[in-house]
C-alpha cells in the first residue's frame, strides 16, 4: 500500500495542479462580462442562463451564427430569446435586418414567452415599419457583441403589420463568447 502511495504521488500532484489551474483560470475569467438583455414591451429582460453564440461553418464560404439565452435556469421554464443569421458573404460588423432584399444572408429572431405551443412563440417577419434587426459591433473568433431591436409576431399571425399579435423588442444588447 505504501509503495502505491509513494509511486502515485506524482499523479496526485499533477491532478491537484490541474484542478488548481482550472479554478484559477475560471476565477480570472469574469463570466459576468457576457450578457443577452433587452426590453420586451415595457419590461426589462435578461437571458443570461445558458447564453451562447454558436458558430457553424456551413461550407462553400457560408456560415451561421446562433445567439440564444434563457431567462431562468429552470428546465421547465422555456422563456428564451434567440436570433440566428446565415450568411453567404463574409461576416463583418454592421446592421443586418430580416427585411433585407438581398440573398446575401437570412436572419430570424425568436422570443418564447414560456410556452410549448409553437403558435404562441413570437418570430420575426418582414415588417417594413419595424423589422427585427441586429447591429453587430464586434465579431472575433472568441467574442461577438452588438445591439438588436424590432417587432416579433405570433408564429400563427397572418398579418405582418398586426399589433395585437406582436411584441416590440428595444434596447437589446449582447456580448457573448463564441463557441
Tab-separated table of C-alpha atoms in Angstrom:
chain	number	residue	atom	x	y	z
A	1	UNK	CA	0.000	0.000	0.000
A	2	UNK	CA	2.814	2.415	0.906
A	3	UNK	CA	4.517	1.682	-2.428
A	4	UNK	CA	1.315	2.649	-4.283
A	5	UNK	CA	1.116	5.935	-2.362
A	6	UNK	CA	4.801	6.747	-2.976
A	7	UNK	CA	4.595	5.858	-6.677
A	8	UNK	CA	1.200	7.538	-7.047
A	9	UNK	CA	2.063	10.926	-5.551
A	10	UNK	CA	3.273	12.469	-8.841
A	11	UNK	CA	-0.088	11.613	-10.401
A	12	UNK	CA	-1.927	13.061	-7.396
A	13	UNK	CA	0.233	16.200	-7.547
A	14	UNK	CA	-0.461	16.569	-11.251
A	15	UNK	CA	-4.189	16.109	-10.612
A	16	UNK	CA	-4.072	18.757	-7.864
A	17	UNK	CA	-2.180	21.202	-10.113
A	18	UNK	CA	-4.605	20.715	-12.973
A	19	UNK	CA	-7.556	21.244	-10.626
A	20	UNK	CA	-5.930	24.353	-9.140
A	21	UNK	CA	-5.123	25.809	-12.545
A	22	UNK	CA	-8.683	25.259	-13.685
A	23	UNK	CA	-10.011	27.136	-10.667
A	24	UNK	CA	-7.547	29.968	-11.186
A	25	UNK	CA	-8.493	30.357	-14.843
A	26	UNK	CA	-12.200	30.361	-14.095
A	27	UNK	CA	-11.773	32.983	-11.372
A	28	UNK	CA	-9.813	35.212	-13.751
A	29	UNK	CA	-12.481	34.933	-16.417
A	30	UNK	CA	-15.402	37.068	-15.273
A	31	UNK	CA	-18.444	35.349	-16.699
A	32	UNK	CA	-20.489	38.423	-15.729
A	33	UNK	CA	-18.983	40.223	-18.689
A	34	UNK	CA	-21.186	38.189	-21.048
A	35	UNK	CA	-24.871	39.062	-21.406
A	36	UNK	CA	-28.010	38.985	-23.544
A	37	UNK	CA	-30.608	41.553	-22.500
A	38	UNK	CA	-33.384	43.730	-23.899
A	39	UNK	CA	-36.716	45.348	-23.199
A	40	UNK	CA	-39.811	43.453	-24.365
A	41	UNK	CA	-42.724	45.854	-24.371
A	42	UNK	CA	-42.022	47.890	-21.226
A	43	UNK	CA	-40.329	45.082	-19.294
A	44	UNK	CA	-36.555	44.734	-18.915
A	45	UNK	CA	-35.446	41.147	-19.560
A	46	UNK	CA	-32.164	39.289	-19.235
A	47	UNK	CA	-31.420	35.954	-20.870
A	48	UNK	CA	-28.096	35.070	-19.263
A	49	UNK	CA	-28.754	31.410	-18.488
A	50	UNK	CA	-27.150	29.042	-20.980
A	51	UNK	CA	-26.433	32.107	-23.128
A	52	UNK	CA	-24.189	31.366	-26.079
A	53	UNK	CA	-23.133	32.379	-29.545
A	54	UNK	CA	-22.731	29.247	-31.627
A	55	UNK	CA	-20.789	29.487	-34.876
A	56	UNK	CA	-21.060	26.893	-37.619
A	57	UNK	CA	-19.148	26.649	-40.880
A	58	UNK	CA	-21.662	25.532	-43.497
A	59	UNK	CA	-19.054	25.009	-46.223
A	60	UNK	CA	-18.633	26.801	-49.513
A	61	UNK	CA	-17.939	30.107	-47.759
A	62	UNK	CA	-21.271	30.079	-45.908
A	63	UNK	CA	-21.505	30.383	-42.141
A	64	UNK	CA	-24.153	30.563	-39.451
A	65	UNK	CA	-24.246	32.241	-36.037
A	66	UNK	CA	-26.943	31.493	-33.459
A	67	UNK	CA	-27.368	33.699	-30.385
A	68	UNK	CA	-29.531	32.230	-27.624
A	69	UNK	CA	-30.223	32.650	-23.922
A	70	UNK	CA	-32.789	31.588	-21.328
A	71	UNK	CA	-34.429	33.842	-18.735
A	72	UNK	CA	-34.026	31.323	-15.885
A	73	UNK	CA	-32.109	28.106	-15.272
A	74	UNK	CA	-35.286	26.116	-14.545
A	75	UNK	CA	-35.623	23.374	-17.184
A	76	UNK	CA	-39.426	23.576	-17.028
A	77	UNK	CA	-39.414	27.301	-17.909
A	78	UNK	CA	-38.987	27.895	-21.640
A	79	UNK	CA	-38.739	31.700	-21.668
A	80	UNK	CA	-35.902	32.409	-24.058
A	81	UNK	CA	-34.672	34.736	-26.753
A	82	UNK	CA	-32.775	33.716	-29.866
A	83	UNK	CA	-31.702	35.054	-33.208
A	84	UNK	CA	-29.723	33.492	-35.976
A	85	UNK	CA	-28.029	34.680	-39.124
A	86	UNK	CA	-26.892	32.533	-42.039
A	87	UNK	CA	-24.503	34.251	-44.442
A	88	UNK	CA	-23.159	33.548	-47.894
A	89	UNK	CA	-20.873	36.602	-47.620
A	90	UNK	CA	-18.038	37.372	-45.182
A	91	UNK	CA	-19.421	38.288	-41.752
A	92	UNK	CA	-18.427	41.853	-40.916
A	93	UNK	CA	-19.661	44.360	-38.330
A	94	UNK	CA	-22.782	46.183	-39.465
A	95	UNK	CA	-26.572	46.153	-39.358
A	96	UNK	CA	-28.493	43.132	-40.619
A	97	UNK	CA	-32.297	43.024	-40.897
A	98	UNK	CA	-34.898	40.364	-41.638
A	99	UNK	CA	-36.302	42.671	-44.330
A	100	UNK	CA	-33.072	42.791	-46.370
A	101	UNK	CA	-33.925	42.338	-50.067
A	102	UNK	CA	-30.639	40.635	-50.988
A	103	UNK	CA	-29.866	36.943	-50.807
A	104	UNK	CA	-26.546	37.557	-49.033
A	105	UNK	CA	-27.928	36.457	-45.694
A	106	UNK	CA	-31.001	35.133	-43.949
A	107	UNK	CA	-31.892	36.189	-40.416
A	108	UNK	CA	-34.580	35.221	-37.912
A	109	UNK	CA	-35.470	36.388	-34.412
A	110	UNK	CA	-37.498	34.428	-31.863
A	111	UNK	CA	-38.936	35.050	-28.396
A	112	UNK	CA	-40.531	32.239	-26.399
A	113	UNK	CA	-42.575	33.701	-23.507
A	114	UNK	CA	-42.544	30.294	-21.744
A	115	UNK	CA	-44.738	28.032	-23.810
A	116	UNK	CA	-44.573	24.681	-25.572
A	117	UNK	CA	-47.235	25.776	-28.086
A	118	UNK	CA	-45.385	26.787	-31.265
A	119	UNK	CA	-48.222	29.127	-32.288
A	120	UNK	CA	-47.652	31.221	-29.140
A	121	UNK	CA	-43.966	31.834	-29.862
A	122	UNK	CA	-43.058	35.209	-31.367
A	123	UNK	CA	-40.946	35.202	-34.543
A	124	UNK	CA	-39.640	37.789	-36.966
A	125	UNK	CA	-41.438	38.617	-40.191
A	126	UNK	CA	-40.671	41.106	-42.919
A	127	UNK	CA	-42.361	44.069	-41.277
A	128	UNK	CA	-41.435	47.233	-43.139
A	129	UNK	CA	-42.302	49.616	-40.288
A	130	UNK	CA	-40.191	47.967	-37.559
A	131	UNK	CA	-38.288	44.923	-38.856
A	132	UNK	CA	-36.197	42.880	-36.445
A	133	UNK	CA	-32.585	43.925	-36.892
A	134	UNK	CA	-29.219	43.263	-35.315
A	135	UNK	CA	-26.198	45.535	-35.393
A	136	UNK	CA	-23.041	43.510	-34.861
A	137	UNK	CA	-20.358	45.796	-33.423
A	138	UNK	CA	-17.668	43.212	-32.652
A	139	UNK	CA	-17.048	39.867	-34.320
A	140	UNK	CA	-13.916	37.972	-33.304
A	141	UNK	CA	-13.013	34.311	-33.030
A	142	UNK	CA	-13.852	34.442	-29.297
A	143	UNK	CA	-16.475	37.178	-28.807
A	144	UNK	CA	-19.495	38.605	-30.596
A	145	UNK	CA	-21.386	41.710	-29.480
A	146	UNK	CA	-23.915	44.246	-30.638
A	147	UNK	CA	-27.443	45.584	-30.336
A	148	UNK	CA	-30.859	44.485	-31.586
A	149	UNK	CA	-34.437	45.712	-31.858
A	150	UNK	CA	-37.653	45.260	-33.785
A	151	UNK	CA	-41.059	43.669	-33.813
A	152	UNK	CA	-41.785	39.948	-33.484
A	153	UNK	CA	-45.137	38.340	-34.297
A	154	UNK	CA	-47.015	35.311	-33.046
A	155	UNK	CA	-45.998	32.334	-35.129
A	156	UNK	CA	-49.567	31.946	-36.416
A	157	UNK	CA	-50.069	35.636	-37.277
A	158	UNK	CA	-51.075	36.118	-40.908
A	159	UNK	CA	-50.750	39.923	-40.815
A	160	UNK	CA	-47.140	41.176	-40.507
A	161	UNK	CA	-48.493	44.640	-39.595
A	162	UNK	CA	-50.757	43.476	-36.756
A	163	UNK	CA	-50.057	44.926	-33.332
A	164	UNK	CA	-52.228	42.707	-31.120
A	165	UNK	CA	-50.261	39.609	-32.085
A	166	UNK	CA	-46.819	41.136	-31.638
A	167	UNK	CA	-44.143	42.226	-29.172
A	168	UNK	CA	-41.695	45.070	-29.609
A	169	UNK	CA	-38.099	44.477	-28.616
A	170	UNK	CA	-35.982	47.522	-27.820
A	171	UNK	CA	-32.696	48.352	-26.095
A	172	UNK	CA	-31.326	44.911	-26.984
A	173	UNK	CA	-27.666	44.339	-26.156
A	174	UNK	CA	-25.440	41.292	-26.216
A	175	UNK	CA	-21.860	40.268	-25.681
A	176	UNK	CA	-21.273	36.542	-25.787
A	177	UNK	CA	-18.495	34.043	-26.073
A	178	UNK	CA	-18.311	32.377	-29.493
A	179	UNK	CA	-18.414	28.594	-29.271
